Coordinates of C-alpha atoms in Angstrom, one line a residue:
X19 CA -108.2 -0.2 -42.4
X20 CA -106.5 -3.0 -44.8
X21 CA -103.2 -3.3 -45.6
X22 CA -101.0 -5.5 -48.2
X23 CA -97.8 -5.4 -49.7
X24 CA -96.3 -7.7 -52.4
X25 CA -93.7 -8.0 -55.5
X26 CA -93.9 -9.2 -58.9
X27 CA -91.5 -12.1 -59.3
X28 CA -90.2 -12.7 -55.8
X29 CA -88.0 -10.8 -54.4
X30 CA -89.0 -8.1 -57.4
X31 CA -90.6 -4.7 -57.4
X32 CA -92.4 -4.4 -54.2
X33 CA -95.3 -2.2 -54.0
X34 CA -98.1 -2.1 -51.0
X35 CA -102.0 -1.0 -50.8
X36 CA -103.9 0.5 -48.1
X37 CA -107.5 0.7 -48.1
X38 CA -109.5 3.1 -45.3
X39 CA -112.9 4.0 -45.8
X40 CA -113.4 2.9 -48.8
X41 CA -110.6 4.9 -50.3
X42 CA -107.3 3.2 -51.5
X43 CA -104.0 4.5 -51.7
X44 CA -101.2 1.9 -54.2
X45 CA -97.3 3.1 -54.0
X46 CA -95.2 1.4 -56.5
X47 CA -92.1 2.9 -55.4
X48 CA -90.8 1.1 -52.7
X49 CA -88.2 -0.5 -54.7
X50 CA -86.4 -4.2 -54.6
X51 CA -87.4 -6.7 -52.0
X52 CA -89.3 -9.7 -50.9
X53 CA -93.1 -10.2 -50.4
X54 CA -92.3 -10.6 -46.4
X55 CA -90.5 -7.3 -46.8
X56 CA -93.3 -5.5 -49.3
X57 CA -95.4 -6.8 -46.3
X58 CA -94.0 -4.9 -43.6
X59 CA -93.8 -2.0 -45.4
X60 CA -97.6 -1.8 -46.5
X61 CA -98.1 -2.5 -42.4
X62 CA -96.3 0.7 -42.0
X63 CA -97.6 2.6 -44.5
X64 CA -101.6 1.7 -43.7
X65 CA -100.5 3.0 -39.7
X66 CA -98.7 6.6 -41.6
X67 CA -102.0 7.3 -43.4
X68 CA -104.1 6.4 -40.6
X69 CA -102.0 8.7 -38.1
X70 CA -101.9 11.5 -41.3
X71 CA -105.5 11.4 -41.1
X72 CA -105.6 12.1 -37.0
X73 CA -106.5 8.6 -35.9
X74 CA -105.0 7.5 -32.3
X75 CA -107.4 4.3 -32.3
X76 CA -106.6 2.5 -35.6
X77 CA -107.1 -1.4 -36.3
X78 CA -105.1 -2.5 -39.1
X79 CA -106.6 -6.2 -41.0
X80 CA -104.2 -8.2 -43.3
X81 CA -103.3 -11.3 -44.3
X82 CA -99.5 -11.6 -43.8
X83 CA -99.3 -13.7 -40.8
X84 CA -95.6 -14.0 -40.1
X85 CA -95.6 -9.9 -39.9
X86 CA -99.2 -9.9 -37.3
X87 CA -97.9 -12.8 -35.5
X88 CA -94.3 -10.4 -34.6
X89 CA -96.6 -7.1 -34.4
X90 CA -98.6 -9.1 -31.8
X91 CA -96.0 -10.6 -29.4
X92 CA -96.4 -14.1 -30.7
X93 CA -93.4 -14.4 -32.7
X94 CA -89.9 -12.4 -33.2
X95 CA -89.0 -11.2 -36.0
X96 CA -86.7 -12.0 -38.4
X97 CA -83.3 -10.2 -38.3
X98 CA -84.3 -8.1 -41.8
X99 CA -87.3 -7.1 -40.5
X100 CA -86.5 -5.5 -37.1
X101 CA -86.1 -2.2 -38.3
X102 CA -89.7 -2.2 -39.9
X103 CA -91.2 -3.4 -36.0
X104 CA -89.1 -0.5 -34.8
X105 CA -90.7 2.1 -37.0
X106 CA -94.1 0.7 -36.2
X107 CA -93.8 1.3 -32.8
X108 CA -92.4 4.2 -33.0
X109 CA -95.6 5.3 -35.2
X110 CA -97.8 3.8 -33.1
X111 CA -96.2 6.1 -29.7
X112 CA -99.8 7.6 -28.3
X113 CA -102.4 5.4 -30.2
X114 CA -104.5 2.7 -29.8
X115 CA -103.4 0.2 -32.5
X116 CA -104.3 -3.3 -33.1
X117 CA -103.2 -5.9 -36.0
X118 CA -106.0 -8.5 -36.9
X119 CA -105.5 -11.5 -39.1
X120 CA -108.1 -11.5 -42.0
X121 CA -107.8 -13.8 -45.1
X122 CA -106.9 -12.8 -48.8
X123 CA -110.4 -12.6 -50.0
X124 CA -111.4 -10.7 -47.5
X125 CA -108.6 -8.3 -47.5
X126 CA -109.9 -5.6 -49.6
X127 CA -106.0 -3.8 -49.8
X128 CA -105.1 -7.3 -51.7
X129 CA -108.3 -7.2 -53.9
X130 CA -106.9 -4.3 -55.4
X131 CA -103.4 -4.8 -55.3
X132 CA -105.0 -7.9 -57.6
X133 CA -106.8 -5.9 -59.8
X134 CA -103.7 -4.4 -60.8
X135 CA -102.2 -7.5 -62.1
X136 CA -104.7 -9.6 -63.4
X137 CA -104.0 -13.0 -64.8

């Protein structure tokens, strides 16, 4: 499943897109923030839908490396963000989850997040 999150200017309206099997699901209303922020909250949205859908062995691909890099062990998170790595865990209590790295052309969550704003 794919995940992405962003805000148009930064910080601005955040919104986030999550794309699994071929369906994708955009929310708009996530309010005011950064990109890093819109970021984390597409991560946790793409792990809601996938445990709303009964999944307990999800692997979630984006392109926001600071937020895979903390979801991974590899880096700590900054101090506005701890709460979002808290309610990933939480989420992901009795699952299988992993976070992979893929880049922005390949992430088809950002593809459409694109489509929405062209330029």
């Amino acid at each position: 499943m794919f995940f992405d999150g962003g805000c148009r200017p930064n910080p601005g309206a955040m919104e986030c897109a999550v794309v699994l099997g071929g369906e994708m699901l955009v929310r708009t209303d996530l309010g005011h923030g950064s990109s890093h922020e819109a970021e984390w909250l597409a991560l946790v949205e793409g792990l809601r839908v996938a445990r709303s859908h009964g999944l307990a062995d999800v692997v979630l691909l984006g392109d926001a490396l600071a937020v895979i890099a903390v979801v991974n062990g590899k880096a700590k998170p900054v101090a506005s963000a701890a709460h979002h790595l808290a309610t990933f865990r939480e989420l992901a209590t009795d699952a299988r989850v992993s976070v992979r790295y893929v880049r922005r052309a390949q992430n088809l969550a950002g593809v459409a997040l694109n489509r929405r704003h062209p330029r």
